[in-house]
Amino acid sequence: MRVTDLQDLAAIARHLRAEQARLEAEEKARREAAARREAERQQFSRAVGPVTRLRERNLARLRPPLPPPLPVQHALDEQRVLQESISDDFDVSTLLDTDDQLSFRRPGIGVEVTRRLRAGHWSIQRQLDLHGLRVDEAREALGAFIRTAHKNGIRCVRVVHGKGLGSPGKSPVLKSRVQRWLVQKHEVLAFVQARPVDGGAGALLVLLQPVGGRPR
């Protein structure tokens, strides 16, 4: 910049003073911002006060997350259902007691059990009515009913198979089949024909295994 007179020199001086003031203002602003940041950083330390580092790291030892549980029992139940499929071709005649009602008791179960069952010693806790069902429907319904009742700790149930009065020839269609199916269910300890008050020849009283115990 060429200086030709005193007026130019004065203008230069003013410009330099303004530039110096701007630089000083910027520097002051930077120092104040840095001081605020440091104050904020030290705020927690000032609030807590002096601290002493622990000799041992105070960390919790967390176990790794366990894998999700596998439905093993459900799979076993499903497998058991397949293994317990009841057949219409099972010969039950040799397993029934040769009394007038063809009752059944599993080997090792005394005859007094069927006597007490017939006399109403165990109260009827559940009932299944198979009226109106086709043979395959009745078979599935009976299997599921016995399995669920036993799982729930039920001891005595009634299965109504009907007397066959509405069937061709007036002969019971399901009676012999129900006997055959029940014999194949390991949950069944014994069964007898129901008393007249409980359905007579159209129903069976069934005694189930106790859950995790011996028959009483």
Coordinates of C-alpha atoms in Angstrom, one line a residue:
M1 CA 0.0 0.0 0.0
R2 CA 1.4 3.3 -1.0
V3 CA 1.1 6.2 1.5
T4 CA 0.8 9.5 -0.3
D5 CA -0.2 11.7 2.5
L6 CA -1.0 11.8 6.3
Q7 CA -4.7 11.0 5.7
D8 CA -3.7 7.7 4.2
L9 CA -1.4 7.0 7.1
A10 CA -4.2 7.6 9.5
A11 CA -6.5 5.2 7.7
I12 CA -3.9 2.5 7.8
A13 CA -3.5 3.0 11.5
R14 CA -7.3 2.7 12.1
H15 CA -7.3 -0.5 10.0
L16 CA -4.5 -2.1 12.0
R17 CA -6.2 -1.2 15.3
A18 CA -9.5 -2.7 14.2
E19 CA -7.7 -5.9 13.0
Q20 CA -5.9 -6.2 16.3
A21 CA -9.1 -5.7 18.2
R22 CA -10.8 -8.4 16.1
L23 CA -7.9 -10.9 16.7
E24 CA -7.9 -10.2 20.4
A25 CA -11.7 -10.7 20.6
E26 CA -11.4 -14.0 18.8
E27 CA -8.6 -15.2 21.1
K28 CA -10.7 -14.2 24.1
A29 CA -13.7 -16.1 22.8
R30 CA -11.5 -19.2 22.2
R31 CA -10.1 -19.0 25.8
E32 CA -13.6 -18.6 27.3
A33 CA -14.9 -21.6 25.3
A34 CA -12.0 -23.7 26.4
A35 CA -12.5 -22.7 30.0
R36 CA -16.2 -23.7 29.8
R37 CA -15.4 -27.0 28.3
E38 CA -12.8 -27.7 31.0
A39 CA -15.3 -26.6 33.7
E40 CA -17.9 -29.0 32.3
R41 CA -15.4 -31.8 32.2
Q42 CA -14.4 -31.2 35.8
Q43 CA -17.9 -30.7 37.1
F44 CA -18.4 -34.4 38.1
S45 CA -15.0 -34.6 39.7
R46 CA -15.7 -31.4 41.8
A47 CA -19.1 -32.8 42.8
V48 CA -17.7 -36.2 43.9
G49 CA -14.6 -35.0 45.5
P50 CA -11.3 -36.9 45.9
V51 CA -11.5 -40.6 44.9
T52 CA -9.2 -43.6 45.5
R53 CA -8.7 -46.2 42.8
L54 CA -9.8 -49.7 43.9
R55 CA -7.1 -52.3 44.1
E56 CA -9.3 -54.9 42.4
R57 CA -11.6 -54.2 39.5
N58 CA -15.2 -54.2 40.8
L59 CA -16.8 -55.9 37.9
A60 CA -19.7 -58.4 38.0
R61 CA -19.0 -61.7 36.3
L62 CA -21.9 -62.3 34.1
R63 CA -22.7 -65.7 32.7
P64 CA -23.1 -65.9 28.9
P65 CA -26.8 -66.1 27.9
L66 CA -28.2 -69.6 27.9
P67 CA -29.5 -71.0 24.6
P68 CA -33.3 -71.1 24.2
P69 CA -34.8 -74.2 25.8
L70 CA -35.7 -77.0 23.4
P71 CA -39.2 -78.4 23.8
V72 CA -37.8 -81.9 24.6
Q73 CA -40.8 -83.0 26.7
H74 CA -43.2 -81.9 23.9
A75 CA -41.2 -84.0 21.4
L76 CA -41.2 -87.0 23.7
D77 CA -45.0 -86.7 24.2
E78 CA -45.5 -86.5 20.5
Q79 CA -43.2 -89.5 20.0
R80 CA -45.1 -91.5 22.7
V81 CA -48.4 -90.7 21.0
L82 CA -47.1 -92.2 17.8
Q83 CA -45.8 -95.3 19.7
E84 CA -49.1 -95.7 21.5
S85 CA -51.3 -95.8 18.4
I86 CA -54.2 -98.1 19.2
S87 CA -55.2 -100.8 16.8
D88 CA -58.5 -102.2 15.8
D89 CA -56.9 -105.6 15.2
F90 CA -55.8 -106.1 18.8
D91 CA -57.2 -109.3 20.2
V92 CA -58.6 -108.4 23.6
S93 CA -60.7 -111.5 24.3
T94 CA -57.9 -113.3 26.3
L95 CA -57.3 -110.3 28.5
L96 CA -60.9 -109.8 29.7
D97 CA -62.1 -111.4 32.9
T98 CA -64.6 -114.1 32.1
D99 CA -67.4 -112.6 34.2
D100 CA -70.8 -111.6 32.9
Q101 CA -69.5 -108.1 32.1
L102 CA -66.1 -108.9 30.7
S103 CA -64.2 -106.6 32.9
F104 CA -60.4 -105.9 32.6
R105 CA -57.6 -105.6 35.0
R106 CA -54.0 -105.3 34.1
P107 CA -51.6 -108.1 35.2
G108 CA -50.6 -107.5 38.8
I109 CA -53.9 -105.8 39.7
G110 CA -56.0 -107.8 42.1
V111 CA -59.6 -108.7 41.5
E112 CA -60.6 -106.5 44.4
V113 CA -59.7 -103.5 42.3
T114 CA -62.4 -104.3 39.7
R115 CA -64.9 -105.1 42.5
R116 CA -64.2 -101.7 44.2
L117 CA -64.4 -100.0 40.8
R118 CA -67.8 -101.6 40.1
A119 CA -69.0 -100.7 43.5
G120 CA -68.3 -97.0 43.0
H121 CA -65.3 -96.8 45.3
W122 CA -63.7 -94.2 43.0
S123 CA -65.8 -91.2 42.1
I124 CA -66.2 -90.4 38.4
Q125 CA -64.1 -87.3 37.7
R126 CA -64.4 -87.0 33.9
Q127 CA -66.6 -88.4 31.2
L128 CA -66.3 -89.0 27.4
D129 CA -69.4 -89.5 25.3
L130 CA -68.6 -91.2 21.9
H131 CA -72.2 -91.1 20.6
G132 CA -72.4 -89.9 17.0
L133 CA -68.7 -90.4 16.3
R134 CA -67.3 -92.5 13.5
V135 CA -65.0 -95.3 14.5
D136 CA -61.8 -93.4 13.6
E137 CA -63.1 -90.3 15.3
A138 CA -64.0 -92.3 18.4
R139 CA -60.6 -93.9 18.5
E140 CA -58.7 -90.6 18.4
A141 CA -61.1 -89.0 20.9
L142 CA -60.6 -91.8 23.3
G143 CA -56.8 -91.8 23.1
A144 CA -56.6 -88.1 23.6
F145 CA -59.1 -88.2 26.5
I146 CA -57.3 -91.0 28.4
R147 CA -53.9 -89.3 27.9
T148 CA -55.1 -85.9 29.0
A149 CA -57.0 -87.3 32.0
H150 CA -54.0 -89.2 33.2
K151 CA -51.7 -86.3 32.8
N152 CA -54.0 -84.2 34.9
G153 CA -54.0 -86.7 37.7
I154 CA -57.5 -88.0 37.1
R155 CA -58.1 -91.5 38.5
C156 CA -61.6 -92.6 37.4
V157 CA -63.4 -91.7 34.2
R158 CA -66.5 -92.9 32.4
V159 CA -66.5 -93.7 28.7
V160 CA -70.0 -93.8 27.1
H161 CA -70.0 -96.0 24.0
G162 CA -73.7 -96.5 23.8
K163 CA -75.9 -99.6 23.7
G164 CA -76.2 -99.7 19.9
L165 CA -80.0 -99.2 19.9
G166 CA -79.7 -96.9 16.9
S167 CA -77.3 -99.1 15.0
P168 CA -78.2 -101.7 12.3
G169 CA -79.0 -104.9 14.0
K170 CA -79.4 -103.1 17.4
S171 CA -75.9 -104.2 18.3
P172 CA -73.3 -101.9 19.9
V173 CA -70.7 -100.8 17.3
L174 CA -68.2 -99.2 19.7
K175 CA -68.4 -101.3 22.8
S176 CA -66.0 -104.1 21.8
R177 CA -63.8 -101.5 20.0
V178 CA -63.6 -99.3 23.1
Q179 CA -62.6 -102.4 25.2
R180 CA -59.9 -103.2 22.7
W181 CA -58.6 -99.7 22.6
L182 CA -58.5 -99.3 26.4
V183 CA -56.5 -102.4 26.9
Q184 CA -53.8 -101.0 24.7
K185 CA -53.5 -97.8 26.7
H186 CA -50.8 -98.1 29.3
E187 CA -52.5 -95.5 31.5
V188 CA -55.5 -97.9 32.1
L189 CA -55.3 -100.1 35.1
A190 CA -58.8 -101.6 34.9
F191 CA -62.3 -101.1 33.6
V192 CA -65.7 -102.5 34.3
Q193 CA -69.2 -102.1 32.9
A194 CA -70.9 -99.1 34.5
R195 CA -73.6 -99.6 37.1
P196 CA -77.2 -99.0 35.8
V197 CA -77.2 -95.6 37.5
D198 CA -74.0 -94.7 35.6
G199 CA -75.0 -95.9 32.2
G200 CA -75.1 -99.7 32.5
A201 CA -74.2 -101.7 29.4
G202 CA -73.7 -98.4 27.5
A203 CA -70.7 -97.2 29.4
L204 CA -67.5 -98.3 31.0
L205 CA -65.9 -97.1 34.2
V206 CA -62.1 -96.8 33.8
L207 CA -59.5 -96.7 36.5
L208 CA -56.3 -94.9 35.5
Q209 CA -52.7 -95.2 36.8
P210 CA -51.8 -92.7 39.5
V211 CA -49.3 -90.2 38.3
G212 CA -45.9 -91.2 39.6
G213 CA -47.2 -93.7 42.1
R214 CA -48.6 -97.2 42.6
P215 CA -52.3 -98.1 42.3
R216 CA -54.4 -97.9 45.5

